[in-house]
Short mmCIF file of C-alpha atoms in Angstrom, two decimals:
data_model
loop_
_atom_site.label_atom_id
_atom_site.label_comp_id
_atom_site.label_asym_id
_atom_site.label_seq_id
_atom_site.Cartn_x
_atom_site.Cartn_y
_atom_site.Cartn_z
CA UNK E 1132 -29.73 -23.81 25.81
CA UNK E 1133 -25.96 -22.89 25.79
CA UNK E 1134 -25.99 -19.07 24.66
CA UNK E 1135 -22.40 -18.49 23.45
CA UNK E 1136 -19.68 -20.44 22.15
CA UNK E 1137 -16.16 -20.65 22.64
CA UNK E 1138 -13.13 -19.66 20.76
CA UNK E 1139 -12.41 -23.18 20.46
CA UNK E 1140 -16.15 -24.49 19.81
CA UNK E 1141 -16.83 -21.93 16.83
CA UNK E 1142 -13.65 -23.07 15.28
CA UNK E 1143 -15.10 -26.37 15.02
CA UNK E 1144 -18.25 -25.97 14.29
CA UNK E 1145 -16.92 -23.63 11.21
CA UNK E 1146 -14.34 -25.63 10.35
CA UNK E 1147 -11.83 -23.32 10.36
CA UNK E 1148 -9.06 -23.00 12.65
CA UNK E 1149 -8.62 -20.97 16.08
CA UNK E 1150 -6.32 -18.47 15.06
CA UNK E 1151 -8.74 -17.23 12.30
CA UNK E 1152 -11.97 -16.99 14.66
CA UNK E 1153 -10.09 -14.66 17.05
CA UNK E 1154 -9.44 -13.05 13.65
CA UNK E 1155 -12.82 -12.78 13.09
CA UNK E 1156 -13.95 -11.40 16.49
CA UNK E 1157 -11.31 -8.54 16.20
CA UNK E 1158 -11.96 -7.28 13.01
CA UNK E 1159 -15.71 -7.11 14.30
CA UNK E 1160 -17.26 -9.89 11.70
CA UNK E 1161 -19.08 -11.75 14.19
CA UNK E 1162 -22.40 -9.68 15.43
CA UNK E 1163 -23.03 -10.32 18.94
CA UNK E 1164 -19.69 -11.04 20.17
CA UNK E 1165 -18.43 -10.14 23.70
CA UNK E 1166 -14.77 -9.73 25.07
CA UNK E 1167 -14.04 -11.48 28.20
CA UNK E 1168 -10.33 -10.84 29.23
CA UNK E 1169 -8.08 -12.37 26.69
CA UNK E 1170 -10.66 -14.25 25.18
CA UNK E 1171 -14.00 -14.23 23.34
CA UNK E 1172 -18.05 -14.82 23.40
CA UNK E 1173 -19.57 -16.17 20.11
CA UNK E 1174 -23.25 -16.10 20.18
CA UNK E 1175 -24.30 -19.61 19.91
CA UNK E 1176 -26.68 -18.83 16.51
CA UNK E 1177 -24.10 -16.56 14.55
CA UNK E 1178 -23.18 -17.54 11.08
CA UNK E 1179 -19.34 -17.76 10.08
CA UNK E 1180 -18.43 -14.59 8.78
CA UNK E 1181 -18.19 -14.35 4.67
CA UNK E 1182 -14.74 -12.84 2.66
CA UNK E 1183 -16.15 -9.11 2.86
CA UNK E 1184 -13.98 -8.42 -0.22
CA UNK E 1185 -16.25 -11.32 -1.96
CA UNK E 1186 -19.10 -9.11 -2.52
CA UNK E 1187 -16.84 -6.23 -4.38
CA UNK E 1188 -14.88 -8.86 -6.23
CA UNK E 1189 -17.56 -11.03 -8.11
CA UNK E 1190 -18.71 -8.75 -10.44
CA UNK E 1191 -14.33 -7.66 -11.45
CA UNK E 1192 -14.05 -11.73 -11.68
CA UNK E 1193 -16.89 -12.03 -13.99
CA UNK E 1194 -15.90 -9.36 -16.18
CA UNK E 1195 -12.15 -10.78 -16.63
CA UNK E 1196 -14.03 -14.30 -17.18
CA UNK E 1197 -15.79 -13.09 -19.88
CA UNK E 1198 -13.14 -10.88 -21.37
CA UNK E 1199 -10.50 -13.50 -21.22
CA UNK E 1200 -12.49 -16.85 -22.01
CA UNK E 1201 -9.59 -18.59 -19.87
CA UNK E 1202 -9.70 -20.51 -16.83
CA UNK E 1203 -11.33 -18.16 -14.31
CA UNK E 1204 -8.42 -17.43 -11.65
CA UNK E 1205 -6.41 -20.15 -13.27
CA UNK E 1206 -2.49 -18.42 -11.90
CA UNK E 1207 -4.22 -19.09 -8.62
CA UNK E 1208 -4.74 -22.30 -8.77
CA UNK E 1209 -2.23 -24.93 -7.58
CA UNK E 1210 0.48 -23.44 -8.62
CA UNK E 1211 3.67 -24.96 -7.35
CA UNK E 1212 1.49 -28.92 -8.93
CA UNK E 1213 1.74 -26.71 -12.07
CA UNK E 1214 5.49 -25.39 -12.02
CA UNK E 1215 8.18 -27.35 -13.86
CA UNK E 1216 11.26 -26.86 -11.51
CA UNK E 1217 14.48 -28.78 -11.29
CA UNK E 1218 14.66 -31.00 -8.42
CA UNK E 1219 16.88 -29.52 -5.43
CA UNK E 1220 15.42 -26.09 -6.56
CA UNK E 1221 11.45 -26.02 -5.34
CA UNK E 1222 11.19 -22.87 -3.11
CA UNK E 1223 13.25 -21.16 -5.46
CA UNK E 1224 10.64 -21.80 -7.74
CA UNK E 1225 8.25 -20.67 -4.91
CA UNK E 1226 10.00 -17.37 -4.19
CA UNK E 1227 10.75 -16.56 -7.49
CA UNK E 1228 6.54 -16.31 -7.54
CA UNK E 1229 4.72 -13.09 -7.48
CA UNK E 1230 3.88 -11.77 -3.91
CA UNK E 1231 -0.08 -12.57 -2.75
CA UNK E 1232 -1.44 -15.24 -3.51
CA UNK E 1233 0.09 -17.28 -6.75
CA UNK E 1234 3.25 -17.19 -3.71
CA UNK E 1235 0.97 -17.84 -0.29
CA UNK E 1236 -0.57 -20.98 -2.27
CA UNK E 1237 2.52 -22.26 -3.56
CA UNK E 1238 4.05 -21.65 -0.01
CA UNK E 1239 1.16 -24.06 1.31
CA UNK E 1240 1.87 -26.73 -1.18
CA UNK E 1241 5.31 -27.13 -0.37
CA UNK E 1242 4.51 -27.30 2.98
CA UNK E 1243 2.19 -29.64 2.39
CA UNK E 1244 3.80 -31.85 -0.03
CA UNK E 1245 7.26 -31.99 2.60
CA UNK E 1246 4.94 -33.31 5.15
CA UNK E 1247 4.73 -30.25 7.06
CA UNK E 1248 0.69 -29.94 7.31
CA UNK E 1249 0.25 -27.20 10.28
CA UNK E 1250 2.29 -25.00 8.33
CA UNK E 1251 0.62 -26.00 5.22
CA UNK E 1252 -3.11 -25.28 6.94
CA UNK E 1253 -1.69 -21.79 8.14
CA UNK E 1254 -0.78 -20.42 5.04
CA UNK E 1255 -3.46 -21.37 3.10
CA UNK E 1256 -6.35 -21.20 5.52
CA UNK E 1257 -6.59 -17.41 5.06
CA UNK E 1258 -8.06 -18.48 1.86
CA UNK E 1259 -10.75 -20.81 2.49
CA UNK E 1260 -13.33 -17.51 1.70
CA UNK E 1261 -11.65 -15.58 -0.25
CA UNK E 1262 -13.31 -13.76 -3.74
CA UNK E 1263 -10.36 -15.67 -5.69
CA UNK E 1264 -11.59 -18.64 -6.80
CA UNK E 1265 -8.27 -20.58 -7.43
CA UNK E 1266 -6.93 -19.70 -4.26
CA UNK E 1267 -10.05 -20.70 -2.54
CA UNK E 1268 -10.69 -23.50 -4.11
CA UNK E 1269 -6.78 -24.63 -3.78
CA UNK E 1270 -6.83 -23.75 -0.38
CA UNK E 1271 -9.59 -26.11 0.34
CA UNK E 1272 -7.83 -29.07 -1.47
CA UNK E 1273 -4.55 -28.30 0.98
CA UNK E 1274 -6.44 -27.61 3.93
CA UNK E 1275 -8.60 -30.62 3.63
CA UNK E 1276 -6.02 -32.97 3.63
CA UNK E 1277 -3.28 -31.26 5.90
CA UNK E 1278 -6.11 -30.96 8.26
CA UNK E 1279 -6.18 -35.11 8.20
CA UNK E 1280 -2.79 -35.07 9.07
CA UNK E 1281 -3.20 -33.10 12.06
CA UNK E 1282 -6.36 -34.54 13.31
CA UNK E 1283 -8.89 -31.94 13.02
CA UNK E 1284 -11.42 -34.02 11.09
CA UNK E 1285 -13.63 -31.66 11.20
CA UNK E 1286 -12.02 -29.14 9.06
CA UNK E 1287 -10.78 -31.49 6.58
CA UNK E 1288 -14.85 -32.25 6.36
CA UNK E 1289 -15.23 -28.64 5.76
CA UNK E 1290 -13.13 -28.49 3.08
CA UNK E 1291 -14.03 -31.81 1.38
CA UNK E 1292 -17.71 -30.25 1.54
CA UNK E 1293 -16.94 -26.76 0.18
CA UNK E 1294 -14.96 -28.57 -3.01
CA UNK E 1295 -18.03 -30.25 -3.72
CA UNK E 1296 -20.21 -27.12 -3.44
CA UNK E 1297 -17.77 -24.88 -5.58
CA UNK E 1298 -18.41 -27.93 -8.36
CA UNK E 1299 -22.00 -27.67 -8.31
CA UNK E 1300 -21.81 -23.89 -8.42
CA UNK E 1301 -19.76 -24.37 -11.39
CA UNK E 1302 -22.87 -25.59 -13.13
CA UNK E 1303 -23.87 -22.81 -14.75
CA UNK E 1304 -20.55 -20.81 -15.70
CA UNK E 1305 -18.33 -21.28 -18.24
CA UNK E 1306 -16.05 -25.04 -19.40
CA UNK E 1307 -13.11 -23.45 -17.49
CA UNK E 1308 -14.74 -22.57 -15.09
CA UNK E 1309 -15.99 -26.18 -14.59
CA UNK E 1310 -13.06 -27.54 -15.42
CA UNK E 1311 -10.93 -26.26 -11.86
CA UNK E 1312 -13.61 -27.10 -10.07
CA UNK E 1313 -13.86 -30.91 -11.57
CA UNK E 1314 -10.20 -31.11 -10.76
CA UNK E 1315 -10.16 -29.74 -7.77
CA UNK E 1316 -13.27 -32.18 -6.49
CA UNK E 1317 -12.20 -35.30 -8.08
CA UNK E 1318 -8.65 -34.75 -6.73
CA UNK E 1319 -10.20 -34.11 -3.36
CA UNK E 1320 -12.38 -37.63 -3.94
CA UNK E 1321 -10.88 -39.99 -5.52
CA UNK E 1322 -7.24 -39.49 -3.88
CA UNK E 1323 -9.55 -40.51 -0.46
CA UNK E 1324 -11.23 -43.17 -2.29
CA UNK E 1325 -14.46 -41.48 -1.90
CA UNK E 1326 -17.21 -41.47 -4.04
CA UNK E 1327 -17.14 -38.83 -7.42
CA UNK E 1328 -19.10 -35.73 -6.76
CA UNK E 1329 -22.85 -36.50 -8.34
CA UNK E 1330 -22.57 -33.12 -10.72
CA UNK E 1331 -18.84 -34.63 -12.02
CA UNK E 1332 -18.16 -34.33 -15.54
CA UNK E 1333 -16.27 -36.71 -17.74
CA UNK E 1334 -12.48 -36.29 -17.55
CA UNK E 1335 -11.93 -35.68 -21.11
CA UNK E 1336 -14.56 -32.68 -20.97
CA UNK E 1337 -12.51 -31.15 -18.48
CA UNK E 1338 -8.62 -32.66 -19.34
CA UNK E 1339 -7.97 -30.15 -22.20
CA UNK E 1340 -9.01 -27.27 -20.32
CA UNK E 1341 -6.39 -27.51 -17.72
CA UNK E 1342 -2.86 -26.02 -17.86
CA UNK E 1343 -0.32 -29.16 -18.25
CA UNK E 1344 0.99 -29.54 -14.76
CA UNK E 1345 -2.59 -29.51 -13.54
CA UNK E 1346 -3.16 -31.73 -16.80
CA UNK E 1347 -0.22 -34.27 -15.82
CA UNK E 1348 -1.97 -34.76 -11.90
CA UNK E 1349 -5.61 -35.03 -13.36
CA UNK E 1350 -3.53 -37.99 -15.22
CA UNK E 1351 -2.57 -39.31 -11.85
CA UNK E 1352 -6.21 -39.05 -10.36
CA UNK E 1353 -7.28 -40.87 -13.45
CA UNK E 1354 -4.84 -43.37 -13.26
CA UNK E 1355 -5.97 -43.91 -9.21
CA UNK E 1356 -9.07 -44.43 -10.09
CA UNK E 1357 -8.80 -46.90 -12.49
CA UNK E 1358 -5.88 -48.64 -9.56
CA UNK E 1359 -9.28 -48.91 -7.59
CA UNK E 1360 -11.00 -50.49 -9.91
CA UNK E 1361 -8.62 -52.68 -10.17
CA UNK E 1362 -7.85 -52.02 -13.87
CA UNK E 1363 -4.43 -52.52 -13.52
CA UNK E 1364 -2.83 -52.33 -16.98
CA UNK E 1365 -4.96 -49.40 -18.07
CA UNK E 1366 -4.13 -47.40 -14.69
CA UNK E 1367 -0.25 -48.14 -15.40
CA UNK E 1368 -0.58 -47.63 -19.33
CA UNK E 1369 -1.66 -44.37 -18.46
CA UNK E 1370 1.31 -43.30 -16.44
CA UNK E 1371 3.64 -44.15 -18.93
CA UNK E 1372 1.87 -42.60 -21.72
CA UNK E 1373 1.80 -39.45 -19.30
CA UNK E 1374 5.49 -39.18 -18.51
CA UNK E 1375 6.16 -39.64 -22.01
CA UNK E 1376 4.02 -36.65 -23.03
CA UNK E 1377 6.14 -34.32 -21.11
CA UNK E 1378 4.26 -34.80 -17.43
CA UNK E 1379 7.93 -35.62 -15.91
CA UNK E 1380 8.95 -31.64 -16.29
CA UNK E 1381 6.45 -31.17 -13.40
CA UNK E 1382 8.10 -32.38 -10.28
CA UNK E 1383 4.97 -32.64 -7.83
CA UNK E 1384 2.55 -34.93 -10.72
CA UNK E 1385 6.15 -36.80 -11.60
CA UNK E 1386 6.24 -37.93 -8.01
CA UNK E 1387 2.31 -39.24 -7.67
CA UNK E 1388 2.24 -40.27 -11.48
CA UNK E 1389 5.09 -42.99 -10.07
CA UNK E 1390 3.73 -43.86 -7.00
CA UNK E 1391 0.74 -45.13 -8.72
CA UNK E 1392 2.35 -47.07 -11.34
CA UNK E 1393 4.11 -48.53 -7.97
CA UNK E 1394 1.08 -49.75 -7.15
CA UNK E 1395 -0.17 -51.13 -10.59
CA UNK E 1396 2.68 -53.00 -11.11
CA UNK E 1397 3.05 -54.94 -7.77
CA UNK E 1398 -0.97 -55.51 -7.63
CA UNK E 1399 0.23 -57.21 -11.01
CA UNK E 1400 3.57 -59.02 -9.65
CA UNK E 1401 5.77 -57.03 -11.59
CA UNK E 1402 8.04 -55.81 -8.58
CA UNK E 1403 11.29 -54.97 -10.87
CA UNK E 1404 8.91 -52.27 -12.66
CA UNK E 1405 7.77 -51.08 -9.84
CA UNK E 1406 10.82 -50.40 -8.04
CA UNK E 1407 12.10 -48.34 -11.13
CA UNK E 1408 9.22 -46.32 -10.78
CA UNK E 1409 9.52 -46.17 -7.28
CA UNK E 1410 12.90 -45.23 -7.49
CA UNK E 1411 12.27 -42.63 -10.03
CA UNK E 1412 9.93 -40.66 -7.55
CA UNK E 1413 12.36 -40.85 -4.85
CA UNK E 1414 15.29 -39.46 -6.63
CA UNK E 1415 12.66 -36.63 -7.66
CA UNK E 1416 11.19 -36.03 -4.69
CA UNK E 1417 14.52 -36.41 -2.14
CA UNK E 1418 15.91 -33.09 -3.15
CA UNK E 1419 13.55 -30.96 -2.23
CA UNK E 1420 12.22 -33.24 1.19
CA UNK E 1421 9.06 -33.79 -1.12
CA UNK E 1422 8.58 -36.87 0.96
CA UNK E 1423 4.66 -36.55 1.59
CA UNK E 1424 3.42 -38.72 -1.08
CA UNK E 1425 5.05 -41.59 0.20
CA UNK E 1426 3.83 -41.89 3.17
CA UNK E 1427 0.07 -41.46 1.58
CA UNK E 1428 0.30 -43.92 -0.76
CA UNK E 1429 2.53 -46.73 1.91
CA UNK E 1430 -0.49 -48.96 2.03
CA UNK E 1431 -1.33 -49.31 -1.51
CA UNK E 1432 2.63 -49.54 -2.09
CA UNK E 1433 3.08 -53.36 -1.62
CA UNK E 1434 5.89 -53.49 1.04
CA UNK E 1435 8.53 -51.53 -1.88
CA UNK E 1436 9.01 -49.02 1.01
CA UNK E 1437 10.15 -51.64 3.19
CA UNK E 1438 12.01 -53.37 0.65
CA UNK E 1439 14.14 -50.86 -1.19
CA UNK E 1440 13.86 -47.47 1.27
CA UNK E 1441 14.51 -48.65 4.51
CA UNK E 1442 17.35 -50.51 3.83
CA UNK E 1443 19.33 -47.39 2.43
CA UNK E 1444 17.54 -44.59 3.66
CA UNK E 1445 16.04 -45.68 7.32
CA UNK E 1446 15.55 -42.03 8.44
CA UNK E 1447 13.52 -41.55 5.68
CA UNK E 1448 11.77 -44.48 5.75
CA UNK E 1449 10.98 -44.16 9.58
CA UNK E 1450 9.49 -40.43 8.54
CA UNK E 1451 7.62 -41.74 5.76
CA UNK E 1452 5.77 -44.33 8.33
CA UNK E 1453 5.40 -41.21 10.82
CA UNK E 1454 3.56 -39.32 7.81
CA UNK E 1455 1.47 -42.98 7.03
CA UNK E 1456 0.37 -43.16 10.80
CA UNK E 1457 -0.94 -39.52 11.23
CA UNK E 1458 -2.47 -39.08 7.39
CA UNK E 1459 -3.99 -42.68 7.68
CA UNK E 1460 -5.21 -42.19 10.89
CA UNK E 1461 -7.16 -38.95 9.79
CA UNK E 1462 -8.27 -40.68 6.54
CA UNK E 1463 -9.90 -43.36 8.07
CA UNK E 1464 -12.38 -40.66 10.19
CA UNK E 1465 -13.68 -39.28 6.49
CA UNK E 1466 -13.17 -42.72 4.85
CA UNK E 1467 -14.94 -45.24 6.83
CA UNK E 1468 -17.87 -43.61 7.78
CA UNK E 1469 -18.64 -41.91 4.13
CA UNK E 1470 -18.21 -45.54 2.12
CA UNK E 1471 -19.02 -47.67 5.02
CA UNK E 1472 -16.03 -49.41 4.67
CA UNK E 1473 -14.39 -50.62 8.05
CA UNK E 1474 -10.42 -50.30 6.56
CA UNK E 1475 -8.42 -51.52 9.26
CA UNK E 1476 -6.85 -49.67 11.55
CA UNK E 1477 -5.14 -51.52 14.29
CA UNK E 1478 -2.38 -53.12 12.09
CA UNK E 1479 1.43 -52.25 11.97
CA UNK E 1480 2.39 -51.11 8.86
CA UNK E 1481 4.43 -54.03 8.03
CA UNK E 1482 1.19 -56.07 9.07
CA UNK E 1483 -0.64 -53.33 6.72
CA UNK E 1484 1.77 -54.01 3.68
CA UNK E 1485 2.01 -57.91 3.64
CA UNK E 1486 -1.78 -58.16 4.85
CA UNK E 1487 -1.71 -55.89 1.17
CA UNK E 1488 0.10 -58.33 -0.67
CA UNK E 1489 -1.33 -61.62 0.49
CA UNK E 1490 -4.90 -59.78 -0.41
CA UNK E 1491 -3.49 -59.40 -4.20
CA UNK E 1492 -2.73 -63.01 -4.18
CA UNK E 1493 1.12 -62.86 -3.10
CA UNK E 1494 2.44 -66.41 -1.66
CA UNK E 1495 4.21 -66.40 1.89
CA UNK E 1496 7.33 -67.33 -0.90
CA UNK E 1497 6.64 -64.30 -2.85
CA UNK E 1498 6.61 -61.70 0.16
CA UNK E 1499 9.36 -63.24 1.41
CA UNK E 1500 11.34 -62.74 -1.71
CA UNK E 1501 10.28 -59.56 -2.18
CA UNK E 1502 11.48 -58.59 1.69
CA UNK E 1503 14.40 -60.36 1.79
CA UNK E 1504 13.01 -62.02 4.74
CA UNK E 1505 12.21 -65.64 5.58
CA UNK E 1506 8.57 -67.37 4.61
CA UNK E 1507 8.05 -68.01 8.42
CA UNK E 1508 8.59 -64.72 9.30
CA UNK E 1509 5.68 -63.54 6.80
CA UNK E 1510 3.63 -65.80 7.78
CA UNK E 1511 3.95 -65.04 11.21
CA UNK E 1512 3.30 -61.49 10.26
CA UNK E 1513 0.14 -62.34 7.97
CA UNK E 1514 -1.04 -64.68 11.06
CA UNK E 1515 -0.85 -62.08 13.45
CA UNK E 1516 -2.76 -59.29 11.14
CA UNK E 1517 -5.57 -61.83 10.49
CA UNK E 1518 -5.73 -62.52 14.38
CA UNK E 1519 -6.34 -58.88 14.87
CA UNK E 1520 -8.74 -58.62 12.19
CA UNK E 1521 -10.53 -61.57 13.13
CA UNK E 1522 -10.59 -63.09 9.71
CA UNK E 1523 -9.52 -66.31 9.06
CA UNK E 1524 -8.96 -66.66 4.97
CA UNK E 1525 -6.93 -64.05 3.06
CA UNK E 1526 -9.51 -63.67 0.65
CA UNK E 1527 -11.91 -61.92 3.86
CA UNK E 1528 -8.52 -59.71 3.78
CA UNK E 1529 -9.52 -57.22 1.40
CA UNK E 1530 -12.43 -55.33 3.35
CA UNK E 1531 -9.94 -54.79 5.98
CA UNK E 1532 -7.23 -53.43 3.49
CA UNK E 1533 -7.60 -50.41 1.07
CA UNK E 1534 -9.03 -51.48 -2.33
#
């Protein structure tokens, strides 16, 4: 039996990055460990190392809990998803934050949400056990998807599994309390089309509790979910009631509430709806390089990428498909084995988006007027992603293709 671990094997058995286990091992949190030159021992049976300013800050949190009645750690929690800034002005808005945390987490956001996820993961990673529950649990959310995006699966599992924990823990405290956590978990589920949480609430015990940025994105999530149940008008009658109710102040909700109303409207055959939405999230989002939701959502976005940003905007559009490749690539490790759905992942992401459309019920005619391309051509694109997935009816398309 192997006796001690290295640096690099504790970090993924923890789920946390390198950086923080040498971290760990200097400030002399692991028991047991042994210096060897430049690098460290870990005994193979020590436990990762808890926040040691956890145990002195419970009993201060539950006090202000009780005294205040409000959401427990709430100016922690997402902040820059609950900031209304102009567009062109986000890390103003970031700076302009206090120093410590409310800053660090809004720092990690906007790293995040420009597609920059290994500085996103460093900034908020420092967080993952920290006393503060909105940091923590916002630091999870970041970390377990910019971890996706950089490949290290097992982190992003990590995090997934601690949101899910910090909900169940919720259990017993008080509505706000339960209502970050319910956020935070069903944002961390649904937006991976994973299943709910089993201790989830109902959204609208949980909606009114939440600050309105936070309120506009639990909108969003909503309105996903519904997408995947392929309650189309509902999921897009909800974005519009949403941006109506003030939800378009918040950049980083504006940007996702459109992108899913993108997808409503195509998956109905409504593509001059859904490039004004489209359209509307771009001209929010291009500002401040807020180009991260794209490239999540390219799949599920019927080809509009390829038919109204790449024309215009093909340096864009080519980042966009670098952030689809490495986010979808991740996805599909936490995805497919959780749901036991095989989502394909050997098509191109023109392939992808037509193999999308045709699944929907989209004629080679239709795609091709959509694309501004000939019928031929889609069919010989639609032929080609059906040879690789070995299907042979479009209908057999949709296990392959996200639902």
């Amino acid at each position: 039996m192997k006796n001690y671990l290295s640096i690099r094997e504790a970090a993924e058995k923890w789920g946390v990055s390198e950086r923080r286990i040498n971290q760990y091992c200097a400030e002399g949190r692991i028991p047991g460990v042994q210096r060897f030159g430049k690098s460290w021992a870990i005994p193979a049976g020590a436990e990762k190392p808890g926040d040691p300013r956890r145990r002195h800050g419970q009993a201060e949190s539950a006090r202000a809990e009780t005294d205040s009645g409000a959401l427990l750690d709430n100016k922690n929690l997402m902040l820059l998803m609950n900031t209304a800034f102009v567009p062109g002005h986000c890390r103003e808005a970031v700076e302009a934050m206090p120093a410590g945390p409310q800053r660090n987490i809004a720092l990690a956001e906007y790293y995040y949400f420009s597609g920059q996820p290994e500085a996103a993961v460093k900034e908020a990673e420092f967080y993952l056990d920290s006393s503060d529950r909105g940091a923590r649990i916002s630091a999870c959310l970041i970390c377990a998807y910019a971890n996706l995006s950089i490949g290290q699966i097992l982190r992003a599992r990590s995090a997934l599994e601690e949101l899910n924990a910090s909900l169940a823990a919720a259990g017993k405290q008080s509505p706000q309390v339960r209502a970050a956590s319910a956020f935070i978990a069903s944002t961390g589920a649904v937006l991976l089309h994973l299943p709910l949480p089993e201790e989830m609430p109902e959204v609208d015990s949980f909606l009114p509790l939440l600050p309105p940025g936070l309120r506009a994105f639990a909108m969003y999530v909503q309105a996903h979910y519904l997408y995947l149940k392929e309650q189309y008008e509902r999921s897009a009658g909800i974005v519009e009631a949403t941006l109506a109710m003030g939800a378009a102040s918040y950049p980083i909700p504006a940007i996702y509430l459109h992108l899913v109303a993108v997808m409503d409207y195509m998956s109905l055959k409504r593509p001059d709806q859904a490039e004004t939405h489209l359209l509307t999230a771009w001209e929010i989002s291009r500002p401040d390089d807020l180009i991260e939701g794209f490239g999540e959502h390219h799949g599920l976005l019927g080809a509009m990428l390829e038919a109204v940003i790449k024309p215009k905007w093909p340096k864009d559009f080519k980042r966009i498909i670098d952030i689809t490749y490495r986010f979808s690539s991740g996805w599909r490790r936490v995805h497919n084995p959780i749901t036991g759905h095989d989502v394909a992942d050997d098509l191109t992401t023109t392939e992808f988006a037509m193999a999308m459309l045709a699944a929907r019920g989209w004629t080679n005619q239709e795609i091709a007027k959509h694309l501004h391309i000939s019928a031929n051509t889609v069919k010989s694109h639609i032929s080609e992603a059906m040879r690789k997935l070995n299907v042979e009816t479009r209908k057999q398309l949709k296990q392959y293709v996200l639902r």
